[in-house]
mmCIF file of N, CA and C in Angstrom:
data_model
loop_
_atom_site.group_PDB
_atom_site.id
_atom_site.type_symbol
_atom_site.label_atom_id
_atom_site.label_comp_id
_atom_site.label_asym_id
_atom_site.label_seq_id
_atom_site.Cartn_x
_atom_site.Cartn_y
_atom_site.Cartn_z
ATOM 1 N N UNK F 9 14.423 -25.287 -35.646
ATOM 2 C CA UNK F 9 14.202 -23.685 -34.873
ATOM 3 C C UNK F 9 15.031 -24.022 -34.028
ATOM 4 N N UNK F 10 15.708 -22.831 -33.355
ATOM 5 C CA UNK F 10 16.236 -23.330 -32.208
ATOM 6 C C UNK F 10 15.155 -22.898 -31.146
ATOM 7 N N UNK F 11 15.494 -23.324 -30.074
ATOM 8 C CA UNK F 11 14.727 -23.187 -28.707
ATOM 9 C C UNK F 11 15.099 -21.708 -28.719
ATOM 10 N N UNK F 12 14.098 -21.108 -27.884
ATOM 11 C CA UNK F 12 14.390 -19.880 -27.381
ATOM 12 C C UNK F 12 14.184 -19.614 -26.051
ATOM 13 N N UNK F 13 15.036 -19.185 -25.154
ATOM 14 C CA UNK F 13 14.709 -19.282 -24.101
ATOM 15 C C UNK F 13 13.995 -17.904 -23.418
ATOM 16 N N UNK F 14 12.713 -18.302 -22.386
ATOM 17 C CA UNK F 14 11.930 -17.528 -21.858
ATOM 18 C C UNK F 14 12.674 -16.334 -20.737
ATOM 19 N N UNK F 15 12.618 -15.215 -21.497
ATOM 20 C CA UNK F 15 13.023 -14.322 -20.502
ATOM 21 C C UNK F 15 12.006 -13.660 -19.423
ATOM 22 N N UNK F 16 11.440 -13.860 -18.795
ATOM 23 C CA UNK F 16 10.024 -13.512 -17.977
ATOM 24 C C UNK F 16 10.789 -11.609 -17.090
ATOM 25 N N UNK F 17 11.706 -11.477 -17.657
ATOM 26 C CA UNK F 17 12.214 -10.288 -16.576
ATOM 27 C C UNK F 17 11.488 -9.086 -18.011
ATOM 28 N N UNK F 18 11.691 -9.431 -19.166
ATOM 29 C CA UNK F 18 11.972 -9.043 -20.914
ATOM 30 C C UNK F 18 10.707 -9.123 -21.125
ATOM 31 N N UNK F 19 10.085 -9.987 -20.675
ATOM 32 C CA UNK F 19 8.558 -9.949 -20.878
ATOM 33 C C UNK F 19 7.249 -8.895 -20.257
ATOM 34 N N UNK F 20 7.847 -8.751 -18.652
ATOM 35 C CA UNK F 20 7.705 -7.880 -17.806
ATOM 36 C C UNK F 20 7.793 -6.672 -17.946
ATOM 37 N N UNK F 21 8.886 -5.866 -18.949
ATOM 38 C CA UNK F 21 9.373 -4.971 -19.533
ATOM 39 C C UNK F 21 8.089 -4.712 -20.722
ATOM 40 N N UNK F 22 7.770 -5.717 -21.691
ATOM 41 C CA UNK F 22 7.181 -5.130 -22.624
ATOM 42 C C UNK F 22 5.486 -4.680 -21.763
ATOM 43 N N UNK F 23 5.667 -5.863 -21.247
ATOM 44 C CA UNK F 23 3.475 -5.293 -20.772
ATOM 45 C C UNK F 23 3.419 -4.016 -19.704
ATOM 46 N N UNK F 24 4.821 -3.912 -19.574
ATOM 47 C CA UNK F 24 5.068 -2.618 -18.779
ATOM 48 C C UNK F 24 4.830 -1.276 -19.734
ATOM 49 N N UNK F 25 5.485 -1.831 -20.522
ATOM 50 C CA UNK F 25 5.421 -0.512 -21.882
ATOM 51 C C UNK F 25 4.110 -0.279 -21.948
ATOM 52 N N UNK F 26 3.395 -1.316 -22.538
ATOM 53 C CA UNK F 26 2.208 -1.074 -22.897
ATOM 54 C C UNK F 26 0.878 -0.978 -21.860
ATOM 55 N N UNK F 27 1.309 -0.865 -20.759
ATOM 56 C CA UNK F 27 0.383 -0.321 -19.823
ATOM 57 C C UNK F 27 0.787 1.734 -19.653
ATOM 58 N N UNK F 28 2.268 1.727 -19.626
ATOM 59 C CA UNK F 28 2.302 3.178 -20.257
ATOM 60 C C UNK F 28 1.578 3.594 -20.904
ATOM 61 N N UNK F 29 1.884 2.631 -22.256
ATOM 62 C CA UNK F 29 0.960 3.660 -23.811
ATOM 63 C C UNK F 29 -0.258 3.885 -23.678
ATOM 64 N N UNK F 30 -1.074 2.848 -22.513
ATOM 65 C CA UNK F 30 -2.572 2.958 -22.528
ATOM 66 C C UNK F 30 -2.720 4.204 -21.087
ATOM 67 N N UNK F 31 -1.811 4.079 -20.427
ATOM 68 C CA UNK F 31 -2.417 5.605 -19.498
ATOM 69 C C UNK F 31 -1.966 6.882 -20.260
ATOM 70 N N UNK F 32 -0.953 6.725 -21.085
ATOM 71 C CA UNK F 32 -0.592 8.284 -21.855
ATOM 72 C C UNK F 32 -1.721 8.146 -22.497
ATOM 73 N N UNK F 33 -2.173 7.306 -23.479
ATOM 74 C CA UNK F 33 -3.537 7.503 -24.166
ATOM 75 C C UNK F 33 -4.698 8.131 -23.387
ATOM 76 N N UNK F 34 -5.260 7.342 -22.479
ATOM 77 C CA UNK F 34 -6.187 7.600 -21.506
ATOM 78 C C UNK F 34 -5.850 9.050 -21.293
ATOM 79 N N UNK F 35 -4.616 9.706 -20.688
ATOM 80 C CA UNK F 35 -4.349 10.905 -20.578
ATOM 81 C C UNK F 35 -4.599 12.189 -21.038
ATOM 82 N N UNK F 36 -4.062 11.921 -22.800
ATOM 83 C CA UNK F 36 -4.621 12.879 -23.354
ATOM 84 C C UNK F 36 -6.354 13.117 -23.753
ATOM 85 N N UNK F 37 -6.725 11.607 -23.431
ATOM 86 C CA UNK F 37 -8.531 11.755 -23.886
ATOM 87 C C UNK F 37 -8.560 12.657 -22.373
ATOM 88 N N UNK F 38 -8.283 12.186 -21.024
ATOM 89 C CA UNK F 38 -8.508 13.367 -20.250
ATOM 90 C C UNK F 38 -8.692 15.103 -20.458
ATOM 91 N N UNK F 39 -7.571 15.365 -21.090
ATOM 92 C CA UNK F 39 -7.441 16.879 -21.409
ATOM 93 C C UNK F 39 -8.262 17.316 -23.164
ATOM 94 N N UNK F 40 -7.672 16.036 -23.535
ATOM 95 C CA UNK F 40 -8.578 16.482 -24.904
ATOM 96 C C UNK F 40 -10.809 17.624 -24.891
ATOM 97 N N UNK F 41 -11.279 16.365 -23.461
ATOM 98 C CA UNK F 41 -12.219 17.211 -22.978
ATOM 99 C C UNK F 41 -12.565 17.915 -22.957
ATOM 100 N N UNK F 42 -11.803 18.579 -21.751
ATOM 101 C CA UNK F 42 -12.646 19.707 -21.284
ATOM 102 C C UNK F 42 -12.015 20.639 -22.515
ATOM 103 N N UNK F 43 -10.994 20.736 -23.033
ATOM 104 C CA UNK F 43 -10.633 21.134 -24.613
ATOM 105 C C UNK F 43 -11.566 21.411 -25.596
ATOM 106 N N UNK F 44 -12.378 20.239 -25.581
ATOM 107 C CA UNK F 44 -13.538 20.956 -26.565
ATOM 108 C C UNK F 44 -14.277 21.840 -26.359
ATOM 109 N N UNK F 45 -14.606 21.733 -24.478
ATOM 110 C CA UNK F 45 -15.676 23.072 -24.521
ATOM 111 C C UNK F 45 -15.163 24.612 -24.967
ATOM 112 N N UNK F 46 -13.858 24.455 -24.346
ATOM 113 C CA UNK F 46 -13.439 25.486 -24.781
ATOM 114 C C UNK F 46 -13.526 26.090 -26.378
ATOM 115 N N UNK F 47 -12.988 25.071 -27.475
ATOM 116 C CA UNK F 47 -13.357 25.173 -28.783
ATOM 117 C C UNK F 47 -15.135 25.752 -29.006
ATOM 118 N N UNK F 48 -15.455 24.994 -28.056
ATOM 119 C CA UNK F 48 -16.853 25.221 -28.819
ATOM 120 C C UNK F 48 -17.302 26.791 -27.999
ATOM 121 N N UNK F 49 -16.759 26.939 -27.494
ATOM 122 C CA UNK F 49 -16.972 28.222 -27.063
ATOM 123 C C UNK F 49 -16.367 29.284 -27.831
ATOM 124 N N UNK F 50 -15.276 29.383 -28.178
ATOM 125 C CA UNK F 50 -14.498 30.120 -29.415
ATOM 126 C C UNK F 50 -15.413 30.270 -30.834
ATOM 127 N N UNK F 51 -16.026 28.859 -30.943
ATOM 128 C CA UNK F 51 -16.885 29.095 -32.163
ATOM 129 C C UNK F 51 -17.618 29.758 -31.987
ATOM 130 N N UNK F 52 -18.915 29.598 -30.773
ATOM 131 C CA UNK F 52 -19.919 30.196 -30.802
ATOM 132 C C UNK F 52 -19.679 31.803 -31.065
ATOM 133 N N UNK F 53 -18.808 32.300 -30.306
ATOM 134 C CA UNK F 53 -18.049 33.839 -30.692
ATOM 135 C C UNK F 53 -17.653 34.228 -31.969
ATOM 136 N N UNK F 54 -17.739 33.191 -32.657
ATOM 137 C CA UNK F 54 -16.706 33.529 -33.963
ATOM 138 C C UNK F 54 -18.558 33.524 -34.453
ATOM 139 N N UNK F 55 -19.305 33.304 -34.290
ATOM 140 C CA UNK F 55 -20.745 33.266 -34.892
ATOM 141 C C UNK F 55 -21.424 31.816 -35.384
ATOM 142 N N UNK F 56 -20.734 30.831 -34.802
ATOM 143 C CA UNK F 56 -21.244 29.351 -35.786
ATOM 144 C C UNK F 56 -22.313 29.492 -34.647
ATOM 145 N N UNK F 57 -23.624 28.721 -35.112
ATOM 146 C CA UNK F 57 -24.520 28.736 -33.841
ATOM 147 C C UNK F 57 -24.361 27.808 -32.988
ATOM 148 N N UNK F 58 -25.016 28.551 -31.674
ATOM 149 C CA UNK F 58 -24.282 27.713 -30.262
ATOM 150 C C UNK F 58 -24.832 26.291 -30.266
ATOM 151 N N UNK F 59 -26.164 25.802 -30.588
ATOM 152 C CA UNK F 59 -26.594 24.556 -30.918
ATOM 153 C C UNK F 59 -25.532 23.585 -31.781
ATOM 154 N N UNK F 60 -24.744 24.444 -32.464
ATOM 155 C CA UNK F 60 -24.466 23.733 -33.325
ATOM 156 C C UNK F 60 -22.833 23.089 -32.500
ATOM 157 N N UNK F 61 -22.115 24.027 -31.701
ATOM 158 C CA UNK F 61 -20.974 24.457 -31.704
ATOM 159 C C UNK F 61 -20.942 23.265 -30.142
ATOM 160 N N UNK F 62 -22.166 23.380 -29.934
ATOM 161 C CA UNK F 62 -22.406 22.866 -28.234
ATOM 162 C C UNK F 62 -22.962 21.649 -28.623
ATOM 163 N N UNK F 63 -23.723 20.754 -30.083
ATOM 164 C CA UNK F 63 -23.886 19.112 -29.789
ATOM 165 C C UNK F 63 -22.530 19.083 -30.581
ATOM 166 N N UNK F 64 -21.798 19.319 -30.957
ATOM 167 C CA UNK F 64 -20.430 18.455 -31.717
ATOM 168 C C UNK F 64 -19.547 18.599 -30.735
ATOM 169 N N UNK F 65 -19.595 19.761 -29.941
ATOM 170 C CA UNK F 65 -19.016 19.407 -28.202
ATOM 171 C C UNK F 65 -19.435 18.536 -27.652
ATOM 172 N N UNK F 66 -20.326 17.789 -27.745
ATOM 173 C CA UNK F 66 -20.968 17.073 -26.643
ATOM 174 C C UNK F 66 -20.766 15.534 -27.709
ATOM 175 N N UNK F 67 -20.612 15.588 -28.336
ATOM 176 C CA UNK F 67 -20.298 14.221 -29.434
ATOM 177 C C UNK F 67 -19.251 14.103 -29.095
ATOM 178 N N UNK F 68 -18.223 14.898 -29.525
ATOM 179 C CA UNK F 68 -16.140 14.834 -29.335
ATOM 180 C C UNK F 68 -16.146 13.810 -27.496
ATOM 181 N N UNK F 69 -16.732 14.678 -26.870
ATOM 182 C CA UNK F 69 -17.316 14.608 -25.190
ATOM 183 C C UNK F 69 -16.961 12.854 -25.012
ATOM 184 N N UNK F 70 -18.643 12.358 -26.234
ATOM 185 C CA UNK F 70 -18.779 11.253 -25.461
ATOM 186 C C UNK F 70 -17.953 10.242 -26.191
ATOM 187 N N UNK F 71 -17.178 10.549 -27.497
ATOM 188 C CA UNK F 71 -16.810 9.502 -28.291
ATOM 189 C C UNK F 71 -15.210 9.680 -27.416
ATOM 190 N N UNK F 72 -15.137 10.754 -27.182
ATOM 191 C CA UNK F 72 -13.692 10.556 -25.708
ATOM 192 C C UNK F 72 -13.837 9.956 -24.777
ATOM 193 N N UNK F 73 -14.625 9.960 -24.118
ATOM 194 C CA UNK F 73 -15.348 9.217 -22.748
ATOM 195 C C UNK F 73 -15.033 7.806 -23.340
ATOM 196 N N UNK F 74 -15.441 6.905 -24.734
ATOM 197 C CA UNK F 74 -15.896 5.365 -24.543
ATOM 198 C C UNK F 74 -14.211 5.588 -24.676
ATOM 199 N N UNK F 75 -13.870 6.128 -25.270
ATOM 200 C CA UNK F 75 -12.077 6.127 -25.874
ATOM 201 C C UNK F 75 -11.312 5.763 -24.316
ATOM 202 N N UNK F 76 -11.116 6.557 -23.319
ATOM 203 C CA UNK F 76 -11.324 6.547 -22.222
ATOM 204 C C UNK F 76 -11.043 5.362 -21.581
ATOM 205 N N UNK F 77 -12.700 5.151 -21.451
ATOM 206 C CA UNK F 77 -12.293 4.123 -21.165
ATOM 207 C C UNK F 77 -12.400 2.440 -21.629
ATOM 208 N N UNK F 78 -12.358 2.472 -23.147
ATOM 209 C CA UNK F 78 -11.478 1.059 -23.542
ATOM 210 C C UNK F 78 -9.938 1.281 -23.322
ATOM 211 N N UNK F 79 -9.452 2.357 -23.373
ATOM 212 C CA UNK F 79 -7.625 2.383 -22.851
ATOM 213 C C UNK F 79 -8.127 2.146 -21.724
ATOM 214 N N UNK F 80 -8.439 2.321 -20.239
ATOM 215 C CA UNK F 80 -8.748 2.206 -18.966
ATOM 216 C C UNK F 80 -8.927 0.828 -18.685
ATOM 217 N N UNK F 81 -9.762 0.279 -20.093
ATOM 218 C CA UNK F 81 -9.986 -1.272 -19.588
ATOM 219 C C UNK F 81 -9.145 -2.394 -19.843
ATOM 220 N N UNK F 82 -8.389 -1.647 -21.020
ATOM 221 C CA UNK F 82 -6.704 -2.680 -21.640
ATOM 222 C C UNK F 82 -6.061 -2.603 -20.634
ATOM 223 N N UNK F 83 -5.803 -1.358 -19.799
ATOM 224 C CA UNK F 83 -4.942 -1.137 -18.411
ATOM 225 C C UNK F 83 -4.745 -1.876 -18.114
ATOM 226 N N UNK F 84 -6.110 -2.064 -17.448
ATOM 227 C CA UNK F 84 -6.422 -3.007 -16.462
ATOM 228 C C UNK F 84 -6.118 -4.336 -16.624
ATOM 229 N N UNK F 85 -6.321 -4.887 -18.126
ATOM 230 C CA UNK F 85 -6.211 -6.049 -18.521
ATOM 231 C C UNK F 85 -4.275 -6.540 -18.522
ATOM 232 N N UNK F 86 -4.035 -5.035 -18.606
ATOM 233 C CA UNK F 86 -2.282 -5.756 -18.832
ATOM 234 C C UNK F 86 -1.977 -5.582 -17.750
ATOM 235 N N UNK F 87 -2.312 -5.100 -16.615
ATOM 236 C CA UNK F 87 -2.189 -4.540 -14.911
ATOM 237 C C UNK F 87 -2.600 -6.310 -14.274
ATOM 238 N N UNK F 88 -2.994 -6.897 -14.647
ATOM 239 C CA UNK F 88 -3.443 -8.350 -14.674
ATOM 240 C C UNK F 88 -2.527 -9.440 -15.127
ATOM 241 N N UNK F 89 -2.294 -9.425 -16.423
ATOM 242 C CA UNK F 89 -1.815 -9.951 -17.377
ATOM 243 C C UNK F 89 -0.198 -9.995 -16.547
ATOM 244 N N UNK F 90 0.408 -8.642 -15.736
ATOM 245 C CA UNK F 90 1.970 -8.442 -14.934
ATOM 246 C C UNK F 90 1.424 -9.300 -14.484
ATOM 247 N N UNK F 91 0.565 -9.099 -13.292
ATOM 248 C CA UNK F 91 0.863 -9.837 -11.978
ATOM 249 C C UNK F 91 0.807 -11.561 -12.800
ATOM 250 N N UNK F 92 -0.078 -12.006 -13.402
ATOM 251 C CA UNK F 92 0.116 -13.214 -13.350
ATOM 252 C C UNK F 92 1.172 -13.676 -14.309
ATOM 253 N N UNK F 93 2.286 -12.981 -14.986
ATOM 254 C CA UNK F 93 3.293 -13.306 -15.556
ATOM 255 C C UNK F 93 4.304 -13.551 -14.276
ATOM 256 N N UNK F 94 4.254 -12.615 -13.497
ATOM 257 C CA UNK F 94 5.126 -11.906 -12.586
ATOM 258 C C UNK F 94 5.216 -13.427 -11.764
ATOM 259 N N UNK F 95 3.570 -14.321 -11.368
ATOM 260 C CA UNK F 95 3.604 -14.938 -10.504
ATOM 261 C C UNK F 95 4.453 -16.489 -10.872
ATOM 262 N N UNK F 96 4.263 -16.553 -12.399
ATOM 263 C CA UNK F 96 4.695 -17.444 -13.170
ATOM 264 C C UNK F 96 4.149 -18.466 -13.781
ATOM 265 N N UNK F 97 2.645 -17.327 -13.598
ATOM 266 C CA UNK F 97 1.424 -18.634 -13.892
ATOM 267 C C UNK F 97 1.416 -19.046 -15.323
ATOM 268 N N UNK F 98 2.275 -17.927 -16.539
ATOM 269 C CA UNK F 98 1.978 -17.791 -17.979
ATOM 270 C C UNK F 98 2.696 -18.447 -18.596
ATOM 271 N N UNK F 99 3.962 -19.708 -17.697
ATOM 272 C CA UNK F 99 5.192 -19.711 -18.164
ATOM 273 C C UNK F 99 5.242 -20.957 -19.457
ATOM 274 N N UNK F 100 4.008 -21.789 -19.940
ATOM 275 C CA UNK F 100 4.142 -22.216 -20.923
ATOM 276 C C UNK F 100 3.329 -21.660 -22.216
ATOM 277 N N UNK F 101 3.078 -20.189 -21.658
ATOM 278 C CA UNK F 101 2.590 -19.505 -23.071
ATOM 279 C C UNK F 101 3.666 -18.166 -22.987
ATOM 280 N N UNK F 102 4.735 -17.953 -23.693
ATOM 281 C CA UNK F 102 5.729 -16.915 -22.927
ATOM 282 C C UNK F 102 5.191 -16.044 -23.999
ATOM 283 N N UNK F 103 5.652 -14.871 -23.773
ATOM 284 C CA UNK F 103 5.489 -13.887 -24.314
ATOM 285 C C UNK F 103 4.009 -13.284 -24.826
ATOM 286 N N UNK F 104 2.816 -14.088 -23.767
ATOM 287 C CA UNK F 104 1.748 -13.700 -24.467
ATOM 288 C C UNK F 104 1.731 -12.108 -24.033
ATOM 289 N N UNK F 105 0.629 -11.301 -25.222
ATOM 290 C CA UNK F 105 0.568 -9.982 -25.234
ATOM 291 C C UNK F 105 -0.690 -10.213 -25.336
ATOM 292 N N UNK F 106 -1.552 -10.683 -25.783
ATOM 293 C CA UNK F 106 -2.744 -10.790 -26.125
ATOM 294 C C UNK F 106 -3.830 -10.845 -25.641
ATOM 295 N N UNK F 107 -4.113 -10.019 -24.432
ATOM 296 C CA UNK F 107 -4.931 -10.009 -22.977
ATOM 297 C C UNK F 107 -6.111 -10.210 -23.723
ATOM 298 N N UNK F 108 -6.979 -10.342 -24.306
ATOM 299 C CA UNK F 108 -8.040 -11.187 -24.520
ATOM 300 C C UNK F 108 -8.235 -12.449 -25.160
ATOM 301 N N UNK F 109 -7.369 -12.856 -25.547
ATOM 302 C CA UNK F 109 -6.983 -14.481 -25.212
ATOM 303 C C UNK F 109 -7.110 -14.805 -23.668
ATOM 304 N N UNK F 110 -6.032 -14.382 -23.165
ATOM 305 C CA UNK F 110 -6.140 -14.669 -21.611
ATOM 306 C C UNK F 110 -7.196 -14.337 -20.451
ATOM 307 N N UNK F 111 -8.135 -13.287 -21.234
ATOM 308 C CA UNK F 111 -8.933 -12.816 -19.603
ATOM 309 C C UNK F 111 -10.586 -13.119 -20.924
ATOM 310 N N UNK F 112 -10.742 -12.898 -21.816
ATOM 311 C CA UNK F 112 -11.557 -12.893 -22.759
ATOM 312 C C UNK F 112 -11.809 -11.294 -22.533
ATOM 313 N N UNK F 113 -13.194 -11.548 -23.540
ATOM 314 C CA UNK F 113 -13.366 -9.726 -23.951
ATOM 315 C C UNK F 113 -14.181 -8.681 -22.506
ATOM 316 N N UNK F 114 -13.431 -8.112 -22.331
ATOM 317 C CA UNK F 114 -14.287 -7.395 -21.227
ATOM 318 C C UNK F 114 -15.021 -6.547 -21.525
ATOM 319 N N UNK F 115 -15.778 -6.454 -20.802
ATOM 320 C CA UNK F 115 -17.205 -4.965 -21.017
ATOM 321 C C UNK F 115 -16.407 -3.766 -20.696
ATOM 322 N N UNK F 116 -16.487 -2.986 -21.109
ATOM 323 C CA UNK F 116 -16.510 -1.207 -21.221
ATOM 324 C C UNK F 116 -17.230 -0.494 -20.068
ATOM 325 N N UNK F 117 -18.459 -0.893 -19.852
ATOM 326 C CA UNK F 117 -19.078 0.061 -18.745
ATOM 327 C C UNK F 117 -18.711 0.048 -17.570
ATOM 328 N N UNK F 118 -18.017 -0.567 -17.147
ATOM 329 C CA UNK F 118 -17.862 -0.558 -15.740
ATOM 330 C C UNK F 118 -16.634 0.633 -15.902
ATOM 331 N N UNK F 119 -15.506 0.554 -16.468
ATOM 332 C CA UNK F 119 -14.138 1.360 -17.294
ATOM 333 C C UNK F 119 -15.328 3.099 -17.244
ATOM 334 N N UNK F 120 -16.300 2.941 -17.424
ATOM 335 C CA UNK F 120 -16.963 4.472 -18.731
ATOM 336 C C UNK F 120 -17.632 4.886 -16.689
ATOM 337 N N UNK F 121 -17.500 4.147 -15.620
ATOM 338 C CA UNK F 121 -17.956 4.536 -14.243
ATOM 339 C C UNK F 121 -17.035 4.779 -13.180
ATOM 340 N N UNK F 122 -15.819 4.545 -13.581
ATOM 341 C CA UNK F 122 -14.616 4.229 -13.094
ATOM 342 C C UNK F 122 -14.123 6.393 -12.851
ATOM 343 N N UNK F 123 -14.336 6.965 -11.403
ATOM 344 C CA UNK F 123 -13.712 8.179 -11.027
ATOM 345 C C UNK F 123 -13.250 8.886 -11.837
ATOM 346 N N UNK F 124 -12.290 8.531 -12.423
ATOM 347 C CA UNK F 124 -11.438 10.079 -13.159
ATOM 348 C C UNK F 124 -11.726 10.175 -14.063
ATOM 349 N N UNK F 125 -12.385 9.008 -14.906
ATOM 350 C CA UNK F 125 -13.392 8.904 -15.773
ATOM 351 C C UNK F 125 -14.334 9.540 -16.090
ATOM 352 N N UNK F 126 -14.898 9.457 -15.460
ATOM 353 C CA UNK F 126 -16.111 10.210 -15.350
ATOM 354 C C UNK F 126 -16.531 11.771 -14.782
ATOM 355 N N UNK F 127 -15.607 11.613 -13.710
ATOM 356 C CA UNK F 127 -14.951 12.734 -13.425
ATOM 357 C C UNK F 127 -15.078 13.719 -14.379
ATOM 358 N N UNK F 128 -14.140 13.802 -15.252
ATOM 359 C CA UNK F 128 -13.621 14.664 -16.404
ATOM 360 C C UNK F 128 -14.521 14.630 -17.357
ATOM 361 N N UNK F 129 -14.914 13.692 -17.852
ATOM 362 C CA UNK F 129 -15.838 13.910 -19.563
ATOM 363 C C UNK F 129 -17.690 14.165 -18.468
ATOM 364 N N UNK F 130 -18.222 13.427 -17.592
ATOM 365 C CA UNK F 130 -18.945 13.988 -17.182
ATOM 366 C C UNK F 130 -19.229 15.526 -16.886
ATOM 367 N N UNK F 131 -18.578 15.858 -16.002
ATOM 368 C CA UNK F 131 -18.665 17.276 -15.912
ATOM 369 C C UNK F 131 -18.303 17.843 -17.103
ATOM 370 N N UNK F 132 -17.649 17.665 -17.967
ATOM 371 C CA UNK F 132 -17.459 18.659 -19.338
ATOM 372 C C UNK F 132 -19.180 18.424 -19.989
ATOM 373 N N UNK F 133 -19.320 17.460 -20.022
ATOM 374 C CA UNK F 133 -20.474 17.525 -20.294
ATOM 375 C C UNK F 133 -21.965 17.763 -19.821
ATOM 376 N N UNK F 134 -21.668 17.906 -18.490
ATOM 377 C CA UNK F 134 -22.743 18.990 -17.659
ATOM 378 C C UNK F 134 -22.254 20.407 -17.945
ATOM 379 N N UNK F 135 -20.833 20.545 -18.204
ATOM 380 C CA UNK F 135 -20.747 21.957 -18.280
ATOM 381 C C UNK F 135 -20.984 22.973 -19.507
ATOM 382 N N UNK F 136 -21.031 21.531 -20.632
ATOM 383 C CA UNK F 136 -21.725 22.030 -22.147
ATOM 384 C C UNK F 136 -23.729 21.948 -22.336
ATOM 385 N N UNK F 137 -23.558 21.675 -21.035
ATOM 386 C CA UNK F 137 -25.525 21.556 -20.787
ATOM 387 C C UNK F 137 -25.824 22.961 -19.683
ATOM 388 N N UNK F 138 -25.144 23.267 -19.719
ATOM 389 C CA UNK F 138 -24.920 24.649 -18.792
ATOM 390 C C UNK F 138 -24.837 25.661 -19.646
ATOM 391 N N UNK F 139 -24.161 25.371 -20.283
ATOM 392 C CA UNK F 139 -24.183 26.778 -21.817
ATOM 393 C C UNK F 139 -25.132 26.537 -22.253
ATOM 394 N N UNK F 140 -25.384 25.493 -22.912
ATOM 395 C CA UNK F 140 -26.507 25.287 -23.627
ATOM 396 C C UNK F 140 -27.645 25.946 -22.943
ATOM 397 N N UNK F 141 -28.251 25.556 -21.703
ATOM 398 C CA UNK F 141 -28.915 26.213 -21.051
ATOM 399 C C UNK F 141 -29.022 27.788 -21.325
ATOM 400 N N UNK F 142 -27.977 28.315 -20.513
ATOM 401 C CA UNK F 142 -27.803 30.018 -20.289
ATOM 402 C C UNK F 142 -27.162 30.635 -21.974
ATOM 403 N N UNK F 143 -26.960 29.796 -22.845
ATOM 404 C CA UNK F 143 -26.592 30.814 -24.405
ATOM 405 C C UNK F 143 -28.285 30.606 -25.308
ATOM 406 N N UNK F 144 -29.068 29.835 -24.515
ATOM 407 C CA UNK F 144 -30.650 29.358 -24.702
ATOM 408 C C UNK F 144 -30.949 31.115 -23.959
ATOM 409 N N UNK F 145 -30.734 30.841 -22.924
ATOM 410 C CA UNK F 145 -31.678 31.790 -21.892
ATOM 411 C C UNK F 145 -31.364 33.110 -22.515
ATOM 412 N N UNK F 146 -30.195 33.446 -22.763
ATOM 413 C CA UNK F 146 -29.082 34.951 -22.824
ATOM 414 C C UNK F 146 -29.224 35.367 -24.161
ATOM 415 N N UNK F 147 -29.998 34.403 -25.705
ATOM 416 C CA UNK F 147 -30.697 34.632 -26.616
ATOM 417 C C UNK F 147 -31.824 34.876 -26.540
ATOM 418 N N UNK F 148 -32.624 34.869 -25.721
ATOM 419 C CA UNK F 148 -34.066 35.020 -25.463
ATOM 420 C C UNK F 148 -34.356 36.531 -24.980
ATOM 421 N N UNK F 149 -33.267 37.048 -24.225
ATOM 422 C CA UNK F 149 -33.909 38.662 -23.939
ATOM 423 C C UNK F 149 -32.809 39.599 -24.627
#
C-alpha cells in the first residue's frame, strides 16, 4: 500500500466545504419557517380549519427549529475542527472529518437558543400563536 502524503490545505478545503453546506442548510430552514406561516394562512383562506392549519404550521416550525440547531451545532464543530487542523494539532489523524470522534457528542440545546435561530423560529411561533388567538376571537364575533 502506497504511503499517501497528507495535504493540510486540501483537508482545510474539505472542512470548509462541509461548513458551507451546513450554513446553506441552516439558511434554508430559516427561510422555510416564516414561509410556513404564509402557507397556514392560505390554507385557512381555503376553508381548512384554522386550528389544524396553525397547529401543523407550529409543528413544522418546531421541526425546522430543531434541524436548524442541529446544523448550527455541526457547523460550529467543523469550525473547531478547521482551527485544530490549521494549527496542526491533528496531523496524526490525516483527513479526519468525523467531528463526533474529535469533540464527542455535542448537545443541541445551546444552539436552539442561539440568536438568529431563536429569533427567526421563535418569532414565527409567536406570530402563529397570535394568529391562533386572533382567528379564535374573530370566529366568536
